[in-house]
Amino acid sequence: GSLSSAINVLPVELLNFSAAQSIYSIDITWETASEINNDYFEIQKSSDGELFEVIGNVKGNGNSTSNLKYKFTDTSPEKGLQYYRLKQVDFNGAYEYSDVILIRSTINFSAQLPIIYPNPSTGEFVTLVIANGEEVYSVFVYDEKGSSKKVSFIKNKPSQYGINLMEVSKGLKFVKIITNKATYNKKIIKK
């Protein structure tokens, strides 16, 4: 595919590509006017505009003649400048890069750790971000009546965990996180 302007018919015609900061994440959106043979988009990120790392994939729609909107959320942005670009890959393996977009992130995770997001949450898993060097030992979820349930969690990467809320009922919950450094109490609403 080609994301640059060319005389021939473009395999993927990119209308726009932008990034916007929400509370603890950067939402990346783009829109295509038409797609031919489009397998997937690879989302890449850089802190210096030179060295990019892959942070996710979004499936393309193969062949399309209507405007299609796409969204990807970067759940671990750093503070400061963040560069993003798309690598559009065809079914035959050919690929093109989009222009690079830039956003200045003001997200400062370390100022308010630990963080649980998204909150409110409808999902089974929420993300917990804790300070460097901290390890989670156990997580309990309490309801307003005080009855508690021990819930499972997985370590996604250093200082980032996924907490399983699958068996937790809806409503306001209090999450007790016990680490090797401290015990934290956070509120979360399960929708």
mmCIF file of C-alpha atoms in Angstrom:
data_model
loop_
_atom_site.group_PDB
_atom_site.id
_atom_site.type_symbol
_atom_site.label_atom_id
_atom_site.label_comp_id
_atom_site.label_asym_id
_atom_site.label_seq_id
_atom_site.Cartn_x
_atom_site.Cartn_y
_atom_site.Cartn_z
ATOM 1 C CA GLY A 1 0.000 0.000 0.000
ATOM 2 C CA SER A 2 1.015 3.607 -0.285
ATOM 3 C CA LEU A 3 0.148 6.320 2.163
ATOM 4 C CA SER A 4 1.988 9.009 0.193
ATOM 5 C CA SER A 5 0.349 10.838 -2.664
ATOM 6 C CA ALA A 6 0.980 9.139 -5.997
ATOM 7 C CA ILE A 7 -0.487 9.363 -9.484
ATOM 8 C CA ASN A 8 -1.720 5.765 -9.435
ATOM 9 C CA VAL A 9 -4.641 4.499 -7.357
ATOM 10 C CA LEU A 10 -3.600 4.400 -3.718
ATOM 11 C CA PRO A 11 -3.942 1.027 -1.983
ATOM 12 C CA VAL A 12 -4.752 2.881 1.237
ATOM 13 C CA GLU A 13 -5.794 6.503 1.242
ATOM 14 C CA LEU A 14 -5.269 8.023 4.665
ATOM 15 C CA LEU A 15 -7.563 10.975 5.381
ATOM 16 C CA ASN A 16 -6.249 11.881 8.792
ATOM 17 C CA PHE A 17 -4.033 10.579 11.584
ATOM 18 C CA SER A 18 -4.019 12.210 14.992
ATOM 19 C CA ALA A 19 -3.259 11.682 18.665
ATOM 20 C CA ALA A 20 -5.048 13.107 21.699
ATOM 21 C CA GLN A 21 -4.310 12.754 25.381
ATOM 22 C CA SER A 22 -6.932 11.425 27.762
ATOM 23 C CA ILE A 23 -6.329 11.054 31.497
ATOM 24 C CA TYR A 24 -3.803 8.219 31.554
ATOM 25 C CA SER A 25 -3.463 7.318 27.893
ATOM 26 C CA ILE A 26 -2.987 8.656 24.385
ATOM 27 C CA ASP A 27 -5.760 7.888 21.907
ATOM 28 C CA ILE A 28 -4.515 7.498 18.349
ATOM 29 C CA THR A 29 -7.121 7.779 15.604
ATOM 30 C CA TRP A 30 -6.971 7.625 11.842
ATOM 31 C CA GLU A 31 -9.376 7.383 8.964
ATOM 32 C CA THR A 32 -9.075 5.831 5.517
ATOM 33 C CA ALA A 33 -11.001 6.954 2.437
ATOM 34 C CA SER A 34 -10.335 3.716 0.564
ATOM 35 C CA GLU A 35 -8.440 0.484 1.065
ATOM 36 C CA ILE A 36 -7.153 -2.118 -1.374
ATOM 37 C CA ASN A 37 -5.580 -5.318 -0.103
ATOM 38 C CA ASN A 38 -5.087 -3.829 3.379
ATOM 39 C CA ASP A 39 -4.116 -6.496 5.913
ATOM 40 C CA TYR A 40 -3.331 -4.466 9.050
ATOM 41 C CA PHE A 41 -1.864 -1.303 10.538
ATOM 42 C CA GLU A 42 1.092 -1.506 12.893
ATOM 43 C CA ILE A 43 1.207 1.343 15.403
ATOM 44 C CA GLN A 44 4.724 2.500 16.227
ATOM 45 C CA LYS A 45 5.955 4.919 18.878
ATOM 46 C CA SER A 46 9.155 6.805 19.550
ATOM 47 C CA SER A 47 10.417 9.237 22.179
ATOM 48 C CA ASP A 48 13.048 10.775 19.885
ATOM 49 C CA GLY A 49 11.480 10.526 16.420
ATOM 50 C CA GLU A 50 14.283 8.224 15.269
ATOM 51 C CA LEU A 51 13.946 4.869 16.968
ATOM 52 C CA PHE A 52 10.399 3.474 16.774
ATOM 53 C CA GLU A 53 8.966 0.497 18.645
ATOM 54 C CA VAL A 54 5.807 -1.421 17.783
ATOM 55 C CA ILE A 55 3.088 -0.920 20.382
ATOM 56 C CA GLY A 56 0.178 -2.654 18.666
ATOM 57 C CA ASN A 57 -1.639 -3.865 15.581
ATOM 58 C CA VAL A 58 -5.069 -3.008 14.232
ATOM 59 C CA LYS A 59 -6.665 -5.180 11.572
ATOM 60 C CA GLY A 60 -7.420 -3.481 8.270
ATOM 61 C CA ASN A 61 -10.576 -3.989 6.243
ATOM 62 C CA GLY A 62 -9.017 -5.543 3.156
ATOM 63 C CA ASN A 63 -10.942 -3.757 0.421
ATOM 64 C CA SER A 64 -13.154 -0.797 1.121
ATOM 65 C CA THR A 65 -14.419 2.260 -0.712
ATOM 66 C CA SER A 66 -16.058 4.000 2.216
ATOM 67 C CA ASN A 67 -14.514 6.081 4.986
ATOM 68 C CA LEU A 68 -13.388 3.905 7.873
ATOM 69 C CA LYS A 69 -12.314 5.106 11.310
ATOM 70 C CA TYR A 70 -9.691 3.353 13.424
ATOM 71 C CA LYS A 71 -8.589 3.815 17.006
ATOM 72 C CA PHE A 72 -5.723 2.546 19.127
ATOM 73 C CA THR A 73 -4.972 3.489 22.741
ATOM 74 C CA ASP A 74 -1.418 3.802 24.019
ATOM 75 C CA THR A 75 -1.864 2.840 27.667
ATOM 76 C CA SER A 76 1.725 3.515 28.737
ATOM 77 C CA PRO A 77 2.755 6.918 27.412
ATOM 78 C CA GLU A 78 5.687 8.725 28.981
ATOM 79 C CA LYS A 79 5.833 12.369 29.877
ATOM 80 C CA GLY A 80 7.100 14.713 27.175
ATOM 81 C CA LEU A 81 7.206 14.381 23.405
ATOM 82 C CA GLN A 82 5.769 11.210 21.891
ATOM 83 C CA TYR A 83 6.055 10.419 18.205
ATOM 84 C CA TYR A 84 3.681 8.016 16.465
ATOM 85 C CA ARG A 85 3.509 6.575 12.978
ATOM 86 C CA LEU A 86 1.508 3.902 11.164
ATOM 87 C CA LYS A 87 2.973 1.096 9.122
ATOM 88 C CA GLN A 88 0.291 -0.117 6.741
ATOM 89 C CA VAL A 89 0.873 -3.708 5.601
ATOM 90 C CA ASP A 90 -0.761 -5.388 2.591
ATOM 91 C CA PHE A 91 -1.772 -9.048 2.388
ATOM 92 C CA ASN A 92 1.278 -9.650 0.190
ATOM 93 C CA GLY A 93 3.629 -8.160 2.787
ATOM 94 C CA ALA A 94 4.263 -4.835 1.056
ATOM 95 C CA TYR A 95 4.134 -1.876 3.445
ATOM 96 C CA GLU A 96 4.230 1.907 3.683
ATOM 97 C CA TYR A 97 4.734 4.313 6.555
ATOM 98 C CA SER A 98 2.484 7.244 7.346
ATOM 99 C CA ASP A 99 3.769 10.666 8.255
ATOM 100 C CA VAL A 100 4.978 10.930 11.839
ATOM 101 C CA ILE A 101 2.680 12.766 14.249
ATOM 102 C CA LEU A 102 3.788 14.379 17.469
ATOM 103 C CA ILE A 103 2.055 15.008 20.788
ATOM 104 C CA ARG A 104 3.423 16.526 23.973
ATOM 105 C CA SER A 105 2.218 14.308 26.785
ATOM 106 C CA THR A 106 1.748 15.826 30.225
ATOM 107 C CA ILE A 107 0.970 12.441 31.763
ATOM 108 C CA ASN A 108 3.127 11.962 34.811
ATOM 109 C CA PHE A 109 2.438 8.540 36.239
ATOM 110 C CA SER A 110 4.960 8.757 39.053
ATOM 111 C CA ALA A 111 3.273 11.764 40.670
ATOM 112 C CA GLN A 112 0.156 9.847 41.661
ATOM 113 C CA LEU A 113 1.019 6.175 41.889
ATOM 114 C CA PRO A 114 -0.551 3.748 42.187
ATOM 115 C CA ILE A 115 -3.059 4.315 39.406
ATOM 116 C CA ILE A 116 -5.933 2.077 38.344
ATOM 117 C CA TYR A 117 -7.468 2.685 34.936
ATOM 118 C CA PRO A 118 -9.784 2.716 33.115
ATOM 119 C CA ASN A 119 -12.060 3.967 35.874
ATOM 120 C CA PRO A 120 -15.047 3.567 35.630
ATOM 121 C CA SER A 121 -14.423 0.224 33.959
ATOM 122 C CA THR A 122 -16.629 -2.190 32.059
ATOM 123 C CA GLY A 123 -13.805 -4.587 31.267
ATOM 124 C CA GLU A 124 -12.653 -7.750 32.910
ATOM 125 C CA PHE A 125 -9.160 -6.429 33.464
ATOM 126 C CA VAL A 126 -8.062 -3.029 34.713
ATOM 127 C CA THR A 127 -4.471 -1.842 34.605
ATOM 128 C CA LEU A 128 -2.597 -1.063 37.801
ATOM 129 C CA VAL A 129 0.545 1.058 37.609
ATOM 130 C CA ILE A 130 2.822 1.065 40.653
ATOM 131 C CA ALA A 131 6.200 2.554 41.459
ATOM 132 C CA ASN A 132 9.418 1.047 40.174
ATOM 133 C CA GLY A 133 10.708 -1.718 42.393
ATOM 134 C CA GLU A 134 7.325 -2.460 43.923
ATOM 135 C CA GLU A 135 5.868 -5.946 43.644
ATOM 136 C CA VAL A 136 2.194 -6.735 44.162
ATOM 137 C CA TYR A 137 1.559 -9.514 46.686
ATOM 138 C CA SER A 138 -2.228 -9.594 46.765
ATOM 139 C CA VAL A 139 -5.316 -7.670 45.695
ATOM 140 C CA PHE A 140 -8.679 -7.607 47.476
ATOM 141 C CA VAL A 141 -11.887 -5.977 46.263
ATOM 142 C CA TYR A 142 -14.431 -4.745 48.833
ATOM 143 C CA ASP A 143 -17.989 -3.610 48.247
ATOM 144 C CA GLU A 144 -19.784 -0.883 50.232
ATOM 145 C CA LYS A 145 -20.941 -3.464 52.780
ATOM 146 C CA GLY A 146 -17.349 -4.423 53.497
ATOM 147 C CA SER A 147 -17.416 -7.967 52.147
ATOM 148 C CA SER A 148 -14.177 -8.727 50.361
ATOM 149 C CA LYS A 149 -13.034 -10.967 47.548
ATOM 150 C CA LYS A 150 -9.452 -11.849 46.716
ATOM 151 C CA VAL A 151 -8.912 -11.332 42.987
ATOM 152 C CA SER A 152 -6.217 -12.559 40.647
ATOM 153 C CA PHE A 153 -3.738 -10.367 38.830
ATOM 154 C CA ILE A 154 -1.028 -10.760 36.233
ATOM 155 C CA LYS A 155 2.198 -8.847 35.761
ATOM 156 C CA ASN A 156 2.161 -7.298 32.294
ATOM 157 C CA LYS A 157 5.516 -5.554 32.532
ATOM 158 C CA PRO A 158 7.624 -4.098 35.359
ATOM 159 C CA SER A 159 5.415 -1.934 37.582
ATOM 160 C CA GLN A 160 2.313 -2.656 35.484
ATOM 161 C CA TYR A 161 -0.268 -5.279 36.439
ATOM 162 C CA GLY A 162 -3.626 -6.415 35.148
ATOM 163 C CA ILE A 163 -6.262 -6.973 37.846
ATOM 164 C CA ASN A 164 -9.057 -9.405 37.032
ATOM 165 C CA LEU A 165 -12.501 -7.940 37.755
ATOM 166 C CA MET A 166 -14.455 -10.621 35.939
ATOM 167 C CA GLU A 167 -16.218 -11.984 39.020
ATOM 168 C CA VAL A 168 -16.694 -8.615 40.681
ATOM 169 C CA SER A 169 -20.255 -7.282 40.654
ATOM 170 C CA LYS A 170 -21.165 -3.834 39.359
ATOM 171 C CA GLY A 171 -21.028 -0.691 41.447
ATOM 172 C CA LEU A 172 -18.523 1.204 43.569
ATOM 173 C CA LYS A 173 -15.656 -0.971 44.799
ATOM 174 C CA PHE A 174 -12.669 -0.431 47.036
ATOM 175 C CA VAL A 175 -9.507 -2.109 45.835
ATOM 176 C CA LYS A 176 -6.895 -2.981 48.439
ATOM 177 C CA ILE A 177 -3.449 -3.542 46.934
ATOM 178 C CA ILE A 178 -0.755 -5.044 49.111
ATOM 179 C CA THR A 179 2.799 -4.667 47.815
ATOM 180 C CA ASN A 180 6.246 -5.272 49.249
ATOM 181 C CA LYS A 181 6.369 -1.559 50.185
ATOM 182 C CA ALA A 182 2.876 -0.544 51.289
ATOM 183 C CA THR A 183 -0.861 -1.164 51.341
ATOM 184 C CA TYR A 184 -2.964 1.033 49.081
ATOM 185 C CA ASN A 185 -6.711 1.595 48.916
ATOM 186 C CA LYS A 186 -8.200 2.772 45.621
ATOM 187 C CA LYS A 187 -11.795 3.283 44.513
ATOM 188 C CA ILE A 188 -13.112 1.903 41.242
ATOM 189 C CA ILE A 189 -16.556 1.871 39.659
ATOM 190 C CA LYS A 190 -17.481 -1.218 37.689
ATOM 191 C CA LYS A 191 -20.159 -0.356 35.144
#
